[in-house]
C-alpha cells in the first residue's frame, strides 16, 4: 500500500518538471530578447540623441539611406552594440518565401499539400526578427499577411492538443489520487463520491485549478488580473468617497 | 476576454443618456441647453435641479461671479456657457498665443455640439493606417461616409476661437497667471484669487492683482495649479513627445487625409507612436507612462518605422507634454471644480482629451448656471457634484471600454499583432468610428457581436501561440 501511495506522486512530479524546464527557458528567452531590443534601440537612440540635439537648433535633415543611418548609429555607439545585433541591424528581413509583403503559400508545399507548420514557423521567425531589428514600414512593399489564412485545425493540432494532453493528464492524476485518498479515509467508493455534493465541489475546484494555474506565475498573474479589472473604476470613484450621499457610489 | 468588448458595447447601448450627438445639421448655439435637458429628464427628476437654487441664498444686487482659470478648450467652453447664462465670468489665460503640443484630433460630434466653423479644421482625416510591430498594416476608414472625418486642428487656432466666442458672450478675458486662491472662512464667503496680470506693454513680471469671486473653475491643464491649491491629489500621467516634421509635397500627398498609428514595444511599451498630418507638416510622436526616461529612444524608433515616408524631412519643432491617465482623486472641493486635463479626463487607449475637455467645461458651467438660477443665487458644492454626476454617467462607459481595450490589446507585442489583425474587420471599423466620432454605440447586430467576439479570441490565441514559438527561437 505504501508503494502504491508513492507511485502517483513521482509520476506527477516528473510530469511537472519538464514544464518547469520550459518555464525557465521561456523566462531566459524573454530577457535576452528584451536586452537585444534595448541594444538596438539604444544604438539608434544615441544616433537619435545627436539628432535631437541638432534638431533643437532647428535645422536637421532626416538621413537619406537606411544603411547610412544604421552605420551612423552604430558608429557613434559601437562599444555598446553586440556583434550579432550589429550584423542583424544592417540587413533587412529576408526570406525567399516572403514575397511582396506576404508568405507565398505555394513555396510551402510538401507532397502537394501546404505545410502549415512551416508557415507558422516562418511567421514566428519573421516576427522575432522584426522585434529585434525594427524596420521602416514601406508603401512600396506593404505587409499584408493575416494569420487567419492558416486554417484553424492547424493551430489546434500544433498548440492546443499538446497542452490539452498535458492538462488532461494532470487532471486525471489528481483525480485518481484524490479519489483513492478519499476512499482510503472514508471508505466511500468512487461511484458514491460522485453523488456527494462536497466531493462534486472538490472536483469542480480541481478542474478550475488545473485549467487556470498552468505555470507557477499564474498564481500571481490571476491575483494581479483581478486587481486590474477594478482599478480604473476605483480611480474614477475616488472623488465620490468624501461625499455623504450613497446614490453615487455604484457604477 | 474578447466578450468584454461586446459586453461593454451592450452596456453602452443600454445607456439612454448617450444621445449627445444630434446629427450633422447645424445646431443653433442655444440648443446645447435644450439637448442637455432632454438627457437629464429620464435620469434626474426636476425637483432635484431646482432644490439647490431654492435653498441657496439669493445674491443681492449683483450676478454670480465665477473665475475660469485657463483658456484652452475647457476654459473657453466653460466661459462661453457661463457668460451666456448670465453669470459674470472672468477667464484668466497665461499665454494667449500658446501653441500646445497636441495631436489635434477632434471628433465630428465636437464640430456639431460646439458649432465649430469648418474652416477651423486644417485637415479631414478619413483614412487611418494601423501598423503592427512586425509592420503588418491595415487601412481603416472604408466604412466612413463621405461626410465623416476626424478633424485635425491647430490648437492655437481652436483655443483662440473658443475664447473669442466667450468674450463675445460677455466674458472678460484676462492675460494673466493664476498664483493662488484663498478659501473663504464660512460657506457663503467669497474666494480670493491672486494672479499676475500681464498687460500689452509687457512690463517685466506683470502686475500682481487679487479678485474676489464666488466660484472657480480650474481649466488650467495637466499641471493645474488650481488642482494643487484645492488639494485635488495627483494622477499618473503619460509623457507625450512629438516632433513636427516638414516633408516634401510629394510625401505630404500621402498624408493628405491619412493618419498613421504605429504599435510595438520598440515604439512604446504602453501607448502608440503616431504620424498625424497638420496644416503643412506632419507631427511624429509617441508617448509612455511607465518608461518615461526612454522617451527619446521610443521617438527614434517611431522615426525609424516611418522612415521611408518622412525621409528628407526637416524637424521644425520638438515638444513634449504630460497627459493624465485617470481623473484626480478629488475633482470638486467647496465651490472649486476641475474640468478638462486638470481633472484628468483623457481616455485610455487613444489618449483623446480635447472633446472631453470642452464638454466637461460646458457641463460644469451649465451646472453653475442652473444651480444659480442664471446667476441670481449663490451656488454650493452640490451644484458642482451635479456636474460630476452627469459627466460620469454620460461618459463612464466610453472610458471603461477604452480602458479595457488598452488592457487587452496594449499588453504585449502579441496582443498588438492581434489588435491590428482585428482592425481589418469591417464591423470593428464601423463600431470604432461610430463610437469615436459620435461618442455613442449604435445598436449592433448580436450575431455580428458574437462573430466579433469569436474572431477576437481567435486573433489573440493565434498571436500568443506565435509568441510562444518566437520565445523558443534565438536568432
XYZ file of C-alpha atoms in Angstrom:
726
model
C 0.000 0.000 0.000
C 2.831 2.354 0.807
C 4.343 1.778 -2.609
C 1.047 2.413 -4.351
C 0.817 5.688 -2.419
C 4.175 6.815 -3.589
C 3.761 5.816 -7.219
C 1.285 8.528 -8.229
C 3.450 11.204 -6.605
C 6.709 10.721 -8.535
C 4.884 10.480 -11.856
C 3.012 13.712 -11.228
C 6.188 15.456 -10.164
C 8.138 14.200 -13.121
C 5.445 15.350 -15.487
C 5.515 18.781 -13.860
C 9.254 19.207 -14.038
C 9.562 19.283 -17.863
C 7.085 22.134 -17.684
C 9.466 23.877 -15.290
C 12.261 23.419 -17.802
C 10.165 25.059 -20.462
C 9.246 27.701 -17.917
C 12.898 28.509 -17.292
C 13.605 28.541 -20.984
C 10.790 30.984 -21.673
C 11.968 33.202 -18.838
C 15.503 33.144 -20.149
C 14.338 33.649 -23.700
C 12.335 36.693 -22.636
C 15.265 38.502 -21.098
C 17.764 38.212 -23.952
C 15.036 39.341 -26.323
C 14.436 42.462 -24.267
C 18.148 43.048 -23.904
C 18.823 42.827 -27.621
C 15.912 45.134 -28.369
C 17.359 47.563 -25.863
C 20.763 47.352 -27.503
C 19.423 48.008 -30.948
C 17.196 50.830 -29.805
C 19.918 52.232 -27.609
C 22.257 52.378 -30.539
C 19.615 54.133 -32.571
C 18.869 56.364 -29.632
C 22.402 57.669 -29.351
C 22.238 58.459 -33.028
C 18.842 59.871 -32.177
C 20.375 61.753 -29.281
C 22.775 63.559 -31.514
C 19.961 64.056 -33.994
C 17.704 65.542 -31.356
C 20.334 67.941 -30.098
C 20.817 69.276 -33.596
C 17.052 69.410 -34.013
C 16.772 71.861 -31.160
C 18.984 74.110 -33.229
C 16.116 73.829 -35.683
C 17.704 72.622 -38.864
C 18.075 68.906 -39.308
C 17.754 66.582 -42.283
C 16.441 63.081 -41.594
C 19.093 60.840 -43.147
C 18.557 59.526 -46.676
C 19.630 55.919 -46.756
C 18.798 53.388 -44.107
C 22.257 51.841 -44.325
C 23.849 55.213 -43.722
C 21.641 55.780 -40.712
C 22.402 52.392 -39.279
C 26.097 52.911 -39.712
C 25.918 56.331 -38.141
C 24.016 54.941 -35.171
C 26.383 52.039 -34.845
C 29.480 54.126 -35.343
C 28.555 56.561 -32.655
C 27.841 53.843 -30.155
C 29.971 50.946 -31.326
C 31.001 49.944 -27.847
C 27.570 49.036 -26.531
C 26.416 47.028 -29.522
C 26.727 43.270 -29.510
C 28.294 41.630 -32.552
C 25.103 39.805 -33.609
C 22.930 42.868 -33.135
C 25.338 44.879 -35.291
C 25.219 42.344 -38.084
C 21.462 41.943 -37.826
C 20.778 45.675 -37.746
C 22.293 46.195 -41.159
C 20.333 43.548 -43.042
C 16.595 43.760 -43.523
C 14.331 40.773 -43.062
C 14.882 38.475 -45.960
C 13.342 35.144 -46.887
C 12.821 33.694 -50.362
C 9.325 32.589 -49.411
C 8.329 36.086 -48.314
C 7.046 37.692 -51.470
C 5.578 41.185 -51.694
C 4.521 41.522 -48.109
C 3.080 38.082 -47.530
C 4.067 34.444 -47.422
C 3.911 32.700 -50.791
C 1.995 29.603 -49.753
C 2.923 27.774 -52.946
C 6.504 27.572 -51.712
C 5.401 25.782 -48.570
C 4.027 22.751 -50.367
C 5.146 19.376 -49.151
C 3.862 16.310 -51.029
C 1.333 18.527 -52.771
C -0.231 19.817 -49.521
C 0.659 23.093 -47.809
C 2.863 22.508 -44.799
C 1.135 24.821 -42.321
C 3.610 24.111 -39.566
C 6.337 25.545 -41.754
C 4.234 28.651 -42.374
C 3.763 29.091 -38.628
C 7.493 28.652 -38.070
C 8.332 31.122 -40.814
C 5.958 33.760 -39.433
C 7.292 33.291 -35.897
C 10.807 33.757 -37.203
C 9.824 36.884 -39.136
C 8.162 38.452 -36.111
C 11.103 37.607 -33.895
C 13.486 39.138 -36.420
C 11.470 42.320 -36.676
C 11.078 42.584 -32.933
C 14.830 42.510 -32.509
C 15.501 44.710 -35.518
C 12.582 47.016 -36.208
C 12.281 48.131 -39.797
C 10.599 51.004 -41.512
C 7.188 50.210 -42.883
C 7.180 50.870 -46.566
C 4.491 51.876 -49.000
C 6.225 50.021 -51.828
C 6.060 46.664 -50.119
C 3.222 46.812 -47.602
C 2.929 43.828 -45.317
C -0.495 42.286 -45.604
C -0.073 38.822 -44.129
C -3.014 37.773 -41.965
C -2.574 34.801 -39.642
C -6.136 33.678 -40.266
C -5.116 32.207 -43.653
C -3.647 29.363 -41.642
C -6.615 27.045 -41.052
C -7.994 26.579 -37.552
C -7.213 22.896 -37.390
C -3.513 23.553 -37.996
C -3.432 25.791 -34.912
C -5.344 23.287 -32.822
C -3.148 20.408 -33.868
C 0.013 22.273 -33.108
C -0.770 24.289 -29.993
C -3.982 23.216 -28.401
C -3.650 19.444 -28.489
C -0.302 19.088 -26.681
C -1.420 21.421 -23.929
C -4.794 19.722 -23.702
C -2.992 16.415 -23.306
C -0.884 17.882 -20.541
C -3.817 19.348 -18.656
C -5.969 16.276 -19.019
C -3.066 14.192 -17.760
C -2.717 16.403 -14.702
C -6.434 16.342 -14.037
C -6.505 12.543 -14.358
C -3.591 12.094 -11.957
C -5.044 14.471 -9.407
C -8.454 12.862 -9.790
C -7.171 9.314 -9.357
C -5.033 10.164 -6.372
C -7.736 12.218 -4.622
C -10.359 9.502 -5.254
C -8.019 6.914 -3.758
C -7.178 9.140 -0.822
C -10.808 9.937 -0.005
C -11.740 6.291 -0.379
C -8.997 5.185 1.961
C -10.003 7.745 4.578
C -13.764 7.491 4.434
C -14.428 4.178 2.723
C -16.671 5.879 0.182
C -16.078 4.372 -3.261
C -15.666 6.435 -6.415
C -19.270 5.958 -7.557
C -20.641 7.104 -4.204
C -18.195 10.021 -4.132
C -19.745 11.347 -7.337
C -23.121 11.513 -5.616
C -21.831 13.612 -2.731
C -22.103 17.394 -3.011
C -18.858 18.124 -1.169
C -16.946 15.790 -3.456
C -18.506 17.371 -6.508
C -17.354 20.777 -5.257
C -13.822 19.475 -4.807
C -13.944 18.086 -8.332
C -15.029 21.473 -9.690
C -12.235 23.256 -7.822
C -9.701 20.727 -9.102
C -10.786 21.218 -12.733
C -10.793 25.033 -12.494
C -7.419 24.916 -10.753
C -5.838 22.745 -13.439
C -7.211 24.989 -16.169
C -6.268 28.336 -14.678
C -2.988 27.584 -12.940
C -0.704 26.064 -15.519
C 2.567 27.705 -14.617
C 3.994 28.876 -11.345
C 3.476 32.534 -12.237
C -0.217 32.042 -12.795
C -0.933 32.454 -9.061
C 0.411 35.990 -9.108
C -0.978 36.759 -12.551
C -4.509 35.859 -11.539
C -4.328 37.981 -8.410
C -2.974 40.938 -10.374
C -5.592 40.458 -13.068
C -8.398 40.645 -10.565
C -7.000 43.849 -9.085
C -6.529 45.333 -12.532
C -10.142 44.881 -13.562
C -11.398 47.121 -10.790
C -8.507 49.580 -10.504
C -9.716 52.092 -13.084
C -13.201 52.100 -11.572
C -11.692 52.936 -8.181
C -9.760 55.836 -9.668
C -12.941 57.319 -11.140
C -14.923 56.899 -7.961
C -12.251 58.476 -5.774
C -13.931 61.861 -5.999
C -17.138 60.428 -4.571
C -15.508 58.935 -1.479
C -15.840 62.094 0.535
C -19.440 62.735 -0.422
C -22.072 61.544 2.020
C -24.870 60.604 -0.401
C -24.967 56.868 -1.135
C -26.624 57.067 -4.532
C -23.489 57.860 -6.490
C -21.177 55.069 -5.492
C -22.448 52.396 -7.837
C -21.157 52.338 -11.423
C -11.596 38.199 -22.703
C -12.979 39.208 -26.048
C -16.548 39.147 -24.823
C -15.635 42.205 -22.784
C -15.772 44.343 -25.901
C -19.211 43.095 -26.863
C -20.445 43.182 -23.283
C -19.201 46.712 -22.842
C -20.746 47.631 -26.168
C -24.013 46.214 -24.898
C -23.668 48.317 -21.756
C -23.205 51.498 -23.746
C -26.178 50.591 -25.891
C -28.361 50.194 -22.847
C -27.489 53.625 -21.501
C -30.124 56.018 -22.859
C -28.202 59.163 -21.963
C -25.647 58.682 -24.742
C -27.616 60.763 -27.193
C -25.426 63.832 -27.171
C -24.947 63.887 -30.927
C -27.854 65.324 -32.846
C -26.754 64.750 -36.400
C -24.718 66.750 -38.815
C -27.195 69.572 -39.297
C -26.010 72.918 -37.981
C -27.345 73.189 -34.441
C -28.036 76.763 -33.316
C -25.867 77.856 -30.439
C -28.702 77.940 -27.887
C -29.658 74.336 -28.474
C -26.995 72.743 -26.357
C -29.023 73.704 -23.287
C -32.100 72.003 -24.779
C -30.315 68.759 -25.537
C -28.880 68.727 -22.061
C -32.360 68.891 -20.569
C -33.521 66.025 -22.784
C -30.690 63.949 -21.443
C -31.480 64.892 -17.867
C -35.189 64.084 -17.969
C -35.048 60.293 -17.599
C -32.259 60.400 -15.034
C -32.812 63.208 -12.508
C -36.271 64.467 -11.534
C -36.961 68.164 -11.999
C -37.337 68.801 -8.279
C -33.714 67.832 -7.633
C -32.483 70.508 -10.016
C -34.492 73.326 -8.514
C -33.767 72.318 -4.953
C -30.202 73.599 -4.977
C -31.071 77.086 -6.072
C -34.126 77.301 -3.829
C -32.111 76.587 -0.736
C -29.204 78.877 -1.637
C -29.278 82.492 -0.581
C -30.229 84.983 -3.227
C -27.421 87.264 -4.286
C -28.339 90.883 -3.734
C -27.667 93.386 -6.459
C -25.020 91.519 -8.387
C -24.827 88.428 -10.580
C -22.827 85.390 -9.578
C -19.129 85.857 -10.261
C -17.024 82.937 -11.485
C -13.354 82.821 -12.416
C -12.273 80.330 -15.081
C -8.554 79.647 -14.795
C -7.067 78.536 -18.098
C -8.190 79.431 -21.607
C -7.915 76.196 -23.549
C -10.921 74.260 -24.914
C -12.225 73.548 -21.408
C -11.860 77.123 -20.187
C -13.208 78.659 -23.375
C -16.280 76.432 -23.462
C -16.969 76.977 -19.759
C -16.587 80.752 -20.014
C -18.916 80.942 -23.001
C -21.659 78.926 -21.320
C -21.336 80.895 -18.099
C -21.456 84.251 -19.841
C -24.472 83.198 -21.884
C -26.182 82.062 -18.695
C -25.949 85.481 -17.137
C -23.011 84.814 -14.848
C -20.228 87.359 -14.538
C -17.244 85.477 -15.957
C -13.535 86.169 -15.833
C -11.269 83.983 -17.961
C -7.606 84.038 -16.983
C -5.166 82.657 -19.542
C -1.425 82.916 -19.182
C -0.392 82.734 -22.837
C -2.891 83.871 -25.415
C -0.910 82.621 -28.393
C 0.042 79.304 -26.847
C 0.677 76.567 -29.365
C 0.022 73.428 -27.396
C 1.844 70.201 -28.173
C -1.156 68.146 -29.128
C -2.305 65.591 -31.680
C -5.084 67.991 -32.530
C -7.724 65.449 -33.491
C -11.355 66.291 -32.820
C -14.369 64.046 -33.394
C -17.338 65.011 -35.554
C -19.637 65.447 -32.593
C -17.465 68.277 -31.333
C -17.835 70.178 -34.585
C -21.561 69.917 -34.230
C -22.088 70.338 -30.498
C -19.845 73.374 -30.333
C -20.893 74.775 -33.730
C -17.304 74.986 -34.936
C -16.858 76.630 -38.328
C -15.405 74.161 -40.791
C -12.550 76.440 -41.772
C -11.074 75.881 -38.318
C -10.211 72.380 -39.422
C -6.926 72.087 -41.295
C -7.368 68.548 -42.487
C -10.132 65.988 -42.623
C -8.640 62.603 -41.948
C -10.743 59.747 -43.259
C -8.113 57.060 -43.548
C -6.075 55.633 -40.768
C -3.320 53.114 -41.101
C -2.556 50.821 -38.191
C 0.886 49.246 -38.268
C 1.763 46.281 -36.089
C 5.139 45.505 -34.514
C 6.011 43.317 -37.497
C 4.823 46.006 -39.893
C 1.597 44.277 -40.837
C -0.504 47.189 -41.982
C -4.235 47.628 -42.069
C -6.157 50.537 -43.521
C -9.248 51.598 -41.634
C -11.836 54.023 -42.845
C -13.606 52.015 -45.543
C -16.851 52.271 -43.625
C -16.818 56.061 -43.312
C -19.403 58.061 -45.200
C -18.021 60.864 -47.411
C -19.168 63.442 -44.867
C -17.455 61.726 -41.944
C -13.932 62.566 -40.894
C -11.606 63.160 -37.979
C -10.831 66.856 -37.851
C -7.214 67.903 -37.397
C -6.902 71.368 -35.904
C -4.152 73.621 -34.752
C -4.638 74.145 -31.040
C -3.729 77.829 -31.160
C -6.480 78.382 -33.721
C -9.133 76.362 -31.881
C -8.339 77.784 -28.457
C -8.361 81.356 -29.734
C -11.701 80.792 -31.456
C -13.381 79.416 -28.348
C -12.012 82.270 -26.272
C -13.276 84.829 -28.749
C -16.736 83.261 -28.544
C -16.579 83.527 -24.765
C -15.565 87.170 -24.999
C -18.381 87.835 -27.465
C -20.848 86.296 -24.987
C -19.719 88.708 -22.312
C -16.811 87.060 -20.513
C -13.779 89.209 -19.752
C -10.589 87.566 -20.967
C -7.537 88.479 -18.916
C -3.971 87.674 -19.857
C -2.606 86.607 -16.539
C -1.038 83.836 -14.491
C -3.014 82.351 -11.616
C -0.927 82.172 -8.437
C -3.059 81.044 -5.552
C -6.513 81.054 -4.062
C -7.817 81.669 -0.556
C -10.804 79.694 0.620
C -13.482 81.664 2.490
C -13.896 81.243 6.250
C -17.603 80.398 6.031
C -19.718 78.629 3.479
C -21.123 81.759 1.842
C -17.975 83.873 1.727
C -16.031 84.666 -1.420
C -12.891 83.037 -2.726
C -9.961 85.359 -3.207
C -7.736 84.608 -6.174
C -4.225 86.012 -6.614
C -2.911 86.385 -10.109
C -0.326 88.275 -12.083
C -1.799 90.336 -14.865
C 0.297 90.854 -17.973
C -0.586 93.977 -19.885
C 0.125 94.852 -23.506
C 3.134 96.988 -22.695
C 4.774 93.774 -21.408
C 6.095 95.301 -18.201
C 8.527 92.807 -16.790
C 6.849 90.371 -14.421
C 3.370 91.823 -14.785
C 1.188 93.312 -12.112
C 0.070 91.369 -9.045
C -3.668 91.509 -8.545
C -6.368 89.918 -6.460
C -10.048 89.361 -7.099
C -12.984 88.113 -5.113
C -15.128 85.509 -6.814
C -17.909 83.162 -5.780
C -16.686 80.078 -7.594
C -13.665 78.882 -9.517
C -13.393 76.521 -12.456
C -9.906 75.094 -12.824
C -9.303 74.545 -16.540
C -5.554 75.017 -16.425
C -4.434 71.723 -17.842
C -2.308 68.797 -16.815
C -0.069 70.789 -14.455
C -3.027 72.533 -12.900
C -2.218 74.985 -10.156
C -5.859 75.164 -9.129
C -5.735 71.420 -8.509
C -2.715 71.874 -6.293
C -4.346 74.711 -4.381
C -7.516 72.781 -3.745
C -5.680 69.605 -2.745
C -7.120 67.518 -5.545
C -4.385 64.914 -5.371
C -2.118 63.552 -8.066
C -2.622 61.288 -11.020
C -0.435 59.075 -13.109
C 0.449 60.684 -16.365
C 1.998 59.799 -19.685
C 4.646 61.843 -21.392
C 3.730 62.610 -24.992
C 6.700 63.609 -27.106
C 6.222 64.991 -30.575
C 8.332 66.351 -33.382
C 6.863 68.443 -36.137
C 8.483 67.495 -39.428
C 8.103 69.364 -42.667
C 8.291 66.878 -45.516
C 8.257 67.282 -49.282
C 4.976 67.919 -51.061
C 5.112 64.531 -52.742
C 5.395 62.793 -49.392
C 2.795 65.118 -47.883
C 0.335 63.942 -50.519
C 0.321 60.515 -48.895
C -0.674 62.104 -45.599
C -3.267 64.390 -47.162
C -6.163 62.631 -45.459
C -4.360 59.860 -43.679
C -3.049 59.424 -40.176
C -0.869 56.548 -39.076
C -0.639 54.675 -35.817
C 2.380 52.512 -35.017
C 2.206 49.949 -32.222
C 5.032 47.899 -30.815
C 7.378 47.573 -27.880
C 10.001 49.495 -29.822
C 7.693 52.467 -30.299
C 6.080 52.494 -26.870
C 5.548 49.872 -24.155
C 2.088 51.109 -23.251
C 0.941 53.579 -25.867
C 1.432 54.091 -29.599
C 3.507 56.138 -31.973
C 1.757 58.341 -34.480
C 2.157 60.362 -37.630
C -0.636 62.927 -37.814
C -0.942 65.407 -40.666
C -1.188 69.053 -39.753
C -1.676 72.098 -41.952
C 1.597 71.925 -43.868
C 3.673 69.421 -41.944
C 3.303 66.172 -40.055
C 3.583 65.534 -36.357
C 5.572 62.424 -35.497
C 5.373 61.409 -31.890
C 4.990 58.787 -29.214
C 4.189 58.544 -25.536
C 4.609 56.378 -22.483
C 3.560 56.140 -18.859
C 5.901 53.536 -17.478
C 9.186 54.227 -19.256
C 9.371 57.994 -19.372
C 13.154 58.053 -19.263
C 13.319 56.173 -22.566
C 11.060 58.525 -24.493
C 13.838 59.662 -26.835
C 14.531 56.055 -27.676
C 10.884 55.481 -28.486
C 10.813 58.592 -30.619
C 13.824 57.403 -32.578
C 12.101 54.069 -33.100
C 8.968 55.826 -34.339
C 11.022 57.852 -36.776
C 12.682 54.671 -37.936
C 9.388 52.952 -38.594
C 8.085 55.888 -40.595
C 11.472 56.473 -42.205
C 10.536 55.814 -45.814
C 7.609 58.197 -45.585
C 9.260 61.114 -43.815
C 12.669 60.829 -45.421
C 14.337 64.123 -46.130
C 12.034 65.953 -43.764
C 13.104 68.850 -41.620
C 12.283 68.886 -37.932
C 10.809 72.299 -37.242
C 9.777 71.875 -33.628
C 10.207 69.480 -30.749
C 7.630 69.463 -27.988
C 6.512 67.343 -25.047
C 3.671 67.452 -22.555
C 2.200 65.348 -19.761
C -1.120 63.654 -20.408
C -3.223 62.487 -17.455
C -4.091 58.810 -17.301
C -7.072 58.963 -14.970
C -9.084 61.537 -13.016
C -7.672 63.133 -9.912
C -8.859 61.736 -6.599
C -10.785 64.935 -5.879
C -12.387 66.897 -8.686
C -14.608 69.193 -6.632
C -13.937 70.893 -3.333
C -16.245 73.540 -1.972
C -17.008 75.870 -4.857
C -13.895 74.974 -6.844
C -14.191 72.420 -9.629
C -11.779 70.988 -12.160
C -12.520 70.357 -15.809
C -10.597 69.040 -18.797
C -7.000 67.870 -18.426
C -6.836 69.462 -14.969
C -9.460 66.942 -13.862
C -7.797 64.135 -15.807
C -10.435 63.435 -18.450
C -8.210 61.811 -21.030
C -9.259 58.438 -22.386
C -7.035 55.439 -22.292
C -6.046 53.638 -25.470
C -6.494 56.640 -27.752
C -5.433 59.467 -25.457
C -8.281 61.701 -26.562
C -8.811 64.805 -24.475
C -9.945 67.850 -26.453
C -13.599 66.890 -26.775
C -13.904 65.806 -23.157
C -12.206 68.994 -22.001
C -14.620 71.212 -23.884
C -17.622 69.117 -22.918
C -16.728 68.991 -19.242
C -16.137 72.742 -19.240
C -19.548 73.248 -20.746
C -21.252 70.791 -18.391
C -19.688 72.356 -15.323
C -20.761 75.807 -16.482
C -24.268 74.535 -17.175
C -24.470 73.135 -13.659
C -23.427 76.502 -12.257
C -25.905 78.416 -14.397
C -28.685 76.101 -13.346
C -27.748 75.947 -9.688
C -27.570 79.716 -9.530
C -30.790 80.216 -11.494
C -28.938 82.194 -14.166
C -26.591 83.954 -11.852
C -29.110 85.204 -9.328
C -28.341 82.836 -6.458
C -25.226 81.589 -4.744
C -24.098 78.100 -5.710
C -22.724 75.438 -3.407
C -20.798 72.200 -3.665
C -23.855 70.149 -4.555
C -24.191 72.002 -7.863
C -20.676 71.016 -8.802
C -21.374 67.446 -7.743
C -24.300 67.538 -10.158
C -21.887 68.277 -12.979
C -19.646 65.399 -11.865
C -22.558 63.025 -11.672
C -23.799 63.928 -15.133
C -20.379 63.740 -16.702
C -19.534 60.427 -15.078
C -22.857 58.887 -16.041
C -22.635 60.091 -19.611
C -19.068 59.119 -20.389
C -18.140 56.388 -17.935
C -18.967 53.596 -20.453
C -16.699 55.203 -23.064
C -13.807 55.488 -20.625
C -14.278 51.982 -19.329
C -14.414 50.398 -22.784
C -11.237 52.190 -23.815
C -9.557 51.115 -20.591
C -10.481 47.501 -21.275
C -9.205 47.786 -24.846
C -5.928 49.218 -23.624
C -5.516 46.471 -21.035
C -6.277 43.728 -23.529
C -4.536 44.993 -26.652
C -1.593 47.081 -25.493
C -0.346 44.390 -23.172
C 2.346 42.867 -25.355
C 3.528 42.642 -28.924
C 1.391 39.551 -29.442
C -1.705 41.415 -28.302
C -0.813 44.325 -30.574
C -0.496 41.995 -33.564
C -3.942 40.642 -32.746
C -5.236 44.202 -32.398
C -4.058 45.212 -35.858
C -5.434 41.997 -37.314
C -8.815 42.709 -35.734
C -8.849 46.208 -37.227
C -9.066 44.690 -40.691
C -12.583 43.546 -39.905
C -15.241 45.918 -41.266
C -17.577 45.522 -38.338
C -14.781 46.546 -35.982
C -14.043 49.577 -38.117
C -17.660 50.630 -38.136
C -18.049 50.247 -34.356
C -14.759 52.010 -33.684
C -15.551 55.004 -35.815
C -19.129 55.262 -34.606
C -18.042 55.296 -31.000
C -15.231 57.756 -31.672
C -16.996 60.186 -33.955
C -20.315 60.357 -32.148
C -19.439 59.152 -28.646
C -22.225 56.584 -28.836
C -22.566 52.967 -29.842
C -25.148 52.156 -32.491
C -27.112 49.018 -31.539
C -25.065 46.398 -33.301
C -26.231 43.109 -34.642
C -25.915 40.461 -31.868
C -24.822 37.917 -34.436
C -22.082 40.255 -35.609
C -21.095 40.862 -31.996
C -20.746 37.149 -31.467
C -18.664 36.789 -34.608
C -16.537 39.681 -33.400
C -16.007 38.012 -30.030
C -15.011 34.749 -31.678
C -12.651 36.500 -34.093
C -11.062 38.496 -31.290
C -10.401 35.385 -29.252
C -9.067 33.677 -32.371
C -6.679 36.530 -33.145
C -5.415 36.697 -29.580
C -4.918 32.939 -29.389
C -3.040 32.828 -32.694
C -0.855 35.755 -31.756
C 0.049 34.287 -28.373
C 0.705 30.871 -29.951
C 3.123 32.555 -32.342
C 4.619 34.372 -29.367
C 5.387 31.035 -27.718
C 7.057 29.861 -30.910
C 9.042 33.080 -31.041
C 10.267 32.572 -27.497
C 11.707 29.217 -28.476
C 13.742 30.805 -31.236
C 17.027 32.529 -30.707
C 18.087 34.366 -33.800
